[in-house]
XYZ file of C-alpha atoms in Angstrom:
205
model
C -5.179 -27.225 -11.091
C -8.273 -28.482 -9.300
C -9.920 -27.442 -6.068
C -8.284 -29.103 -3.092
C -4.854 -29.422 -4.704
C -1.888 -28.637 -2.479
C 0.960 -26.437 -3.737
C 4.481 -27.140 -2.543
C 7.908 -25.669 -3.266
C 10.538 -27.866 -4.873
C 14.154 -28.554 -3.940
C 13.668 -27.829 -0.249
C 12.992 -24.108 -0.704
C 11.337 -22.233 2.161
C 8.380 -20.021 1.258
C 9.054 -16.313 1.812
C 12.843 -16.512 1.532
C 14.824 -14.740 -1.157
C 15.496 -17.989 -3.010
C 11.771 -18.764 -3.373
C 10.668 -15.348 -4.660
C 10.134 -14.975 -8.403
C 12.298 -12.191 -9.921
C 9.521 -11.285 -12.368
C 5.813 -12.004 -12.545
C 3.355 -13.395 -10.025
C 3.820 -16.388 -7.782
C 1.854 -19.316 -9.326
C 0.714 -20.290 -5.823
C -1.968 -17.600 -6.137
C -3.776 -19.893 -8.592
C -4.586 -22.370 -5.817
C -5.663 -19.839 -3.188
C -9.254 -19.142 -2.182
C -8.865 -15.398 -2.838
C -7.291 -15.786 -6.303
C -9.966 -13.729 -8.100
C -9.912 -10.961 -5.494
C -6.132 -10.669 -5.667
C -5.827 -10.683 -9.462
C -8.675 -8.200 -9.965
C -7.110 -5.834 -7.450
C -3.675 -6.203 -9.040
C -4.979 -5.617 -12.580
C -6.930 -2.560 -11.437
C -3.808 -0.995 -9.925
C -1.753 -1.764 -13.039
C -4.457 -0.155 -15.209
C -4.330 2.987 -13.066
C -0.519 3.127 -13.330
C -0.416 2.645 -17.120
C -3.312 5.065 -17.666
C -1.668 7.810 -15.620
C 1.682 7.335 -17.388
C -0.052 7.614 -20.763
C -1.924 10.762 -19.681
C 1.260 12.270 -18.250
C 3.164 11.535 -21.473
C 0.460 13.253 -23.532
C 0.611 16.313 -21.271
C 4.393 16.476 -21.662
C 4.008 16.362 -25.449
C 1.682 19.350 -25.190
C 4.376 21.259 -23.329
C 7.018 20.309 -25.897
C 4.740 21.480 -28.708
C 4.141 24.786 -26.916
C 7.911 25.334 -26.709
C 8.519 24.271 -30.309
C 5.790 26.519 -31.751
C 6.742 29.379 -29.381
C 3.387 29.575 -27.609
C 4.231 30.888 -24.118
C 0.571 31.347 -23.124
C -0.169 27.683 -23.818
C 2.941 26.654 -21.942
C 2.429 28.720 -18.785
C -1.365 28.760 -18.560
C -2.198 25.281 -19.874
C 0.807 22.977 -19.646
C 2.154 24.123 -16.257
C -1.258 23.951 -14.452
C -1.979 20.559 -16.040
C 1.391 19.178 -14.883
C 0.887 20.605 -11.386
C -2.580 19.052 -11.145
C -1.476 15.694 -12.583
C 1.520 15.495 -10.261
C -0.360 16.449 -7.094
C -3.192 13.994 -7.719
C -2.407 11.221 -10.180
C 1.341 10.775 -9.646
C 0.625 10.755 -5.905
C -1.825 7.889 -6.531
C 0.979 5.883 -8.133
C 3.245 6.640 -5.166
C 0.565 5.300 -2.788
C 0.133 2.137 -4.857
C 3.857 1.338 -4.841
C 4.081 2.300 -1.185
C 1.338 -0.169 -0.290
C 3.106 -2.891 -2.292
C 6.404 -2.164 -0.554
C 5.196 -2.145 3.071
C 5.508 -5.311 5.170
C 1.858 -5.523 6.232
C 2.386 -8.878 7.964
C 4.674 -7.170 10.452
C 2.505 -4.089 10.831
C -0.700 -6.056 11.417
C 1.083 -8.393 13.817
C 2.270 -5.398 15.836
C -1.398 -4.610 16.579
C -2.360 -8.215 17.389
C -2.890 -9.523 20.927
C -0.889 -12.721 21.489
C -0.432 -14.960 24.501
C 3.289 -14.787 25.452
C 3.152 -18.501 26.260
C 1.884 -19.484 22.807
C 3.954 -20.737 19.901
C 3.184 -17.552 17.949
C 5.143 -15.402 20.394
C 8.516 -14.486 18.884
C 7.399 -15.075 15.298
C 9.807 -13.928 12.586
C 6.936 -12.152 10.822
C 7.364 -9.226 13.223
C 10.475 -7.248 12.325
C 10.709 -5.424 15.652
C 11.833 -6.495 19.109
C 9.408 -8.687 21.059
C 8.582 -7.164 24.462
C 6.457 -8.903 27.098
C 3.847 -6.724 28.784
C 3.118 -6.521 32.518
C 0.476 -9.267 32.285
C -2.446 -6.958 33.013
C -5.748 -7.032 31.173
C -6.612 -10.411 29.694
C -3.022 -11.682 29.837
C -2.233 -11.164 26.161
C 0.225 -8.645 24.737
C 1.071 -7.037 21.440
C 4.628 -7.748 20.191
C 5.784 -4.293 21.315
C 4.509 -4.721 24.903
C 0.973 -3.317 25.033
C -1.293 -5.083 27.555
C -4.535 -6.094 25.855
C -7.879 -5.999 27.615
C -9.994 -7.674 24.942
C -11.808 -4.441 24.109
C -8.915 -2.572 22.499
C -9.241 -0.862 19.142
C -6.629 -1.124 16.400
C -5.387 2.426 16.951
C -4.822 1.662 20.649
C -2.810 -1.470 19.895
C -0.817 -0.047 16.987
C 2.596 1.420 17.934
C 2.883 3.673 14.874
C 0.372 6.393 15.859
C -0.279 7.585 12.293
C -3.894 8.546 13.054
C -7.258 7.251 11.866
C -8.830 3.971 12.891
C -6.036 1.926 11.330
C -3.239 4.049 12.820
C -0.830 2.683 10.186
C -1.207 -0.990 11.143
C -4.169 -1.748 8.875
C -3.663 -2.011 5.083
C -5.868 0.632 3.446
C -8.493 0.186 0.789
C -6.787 2.129 -2.002
C -10.049 2.743 -3.870
C -11.438 4.597 -0.854
C -8.119 6.381 -0.338
C -7.942 7.564 -3.952
C -11.545 8.808 -3.861
C -10.911 10.687 -0.618
C -7.856 12.396 -2.115
C -10.255 14.343 -4.338
C -13.337 14.573 -2.101
C -11.893 14.700 1.429
C -8.069 14.963 1.247
C -7.670 15.674 4.966
C -9.601 12.579 6.024
C -7.419 9.444 6.071
C -8.961 6.575 8.031
C -6.218 4.073 7.223
C -2.939 6.012 6.767
C 0.207 4.372 5.440
C 2.682 6.950 6.715
C 2.879 9.648 9.363
C 1.366 12.987 8.336
C -0.506 11.565 5.323
C -3.590 13.748 5.926
C -1.488 16.935 6.018
C 0.374 15.990 2.833
C -2.888 15.327 0.987
C -4.306 18.672 2.147
C -1.266 20.441 0.685
C -1.494 18.516 -2.586
């Protein structure tokens, strides 16, 4: 593959449909994108975190099994149980966030916080999975898909219908590195939440 090559689907398949999605592995079209390196590095980092946490969790479970087998109740209750509680509340939660980010339709969420001219061809796009609602035409004449009248000076949290808090308000995909760091250093501060009440959940964990 050389720079400038164009990738196309065969046999009349439409990109994004169920028939064009690979059941296993990564879509080869990433190899001809401009952000190939950024995507693959991010993906490999997340996989490394997942495998590393599973390995650590398995080792901790073996410690608990050994404590039971050798009849060491102190090791079980005062080492194994706290280690499992800590690993679950921090590291397993990290894995949940990673899979949650992969599973969310960010195209739809970001589009819900985008100002669009109702007369343009983009209005009514299938990328938004909600109902398209025209606004009252105030402001600069553009609307978000859910009917918010844009003024041109709106922030993402004002345009986002989810109201999850933070600057992203649930419509902006988070930087997971920052999120994972904040889980340990500032669990109650979530600038780009993925679900409602995320800051409260992280405070409890």
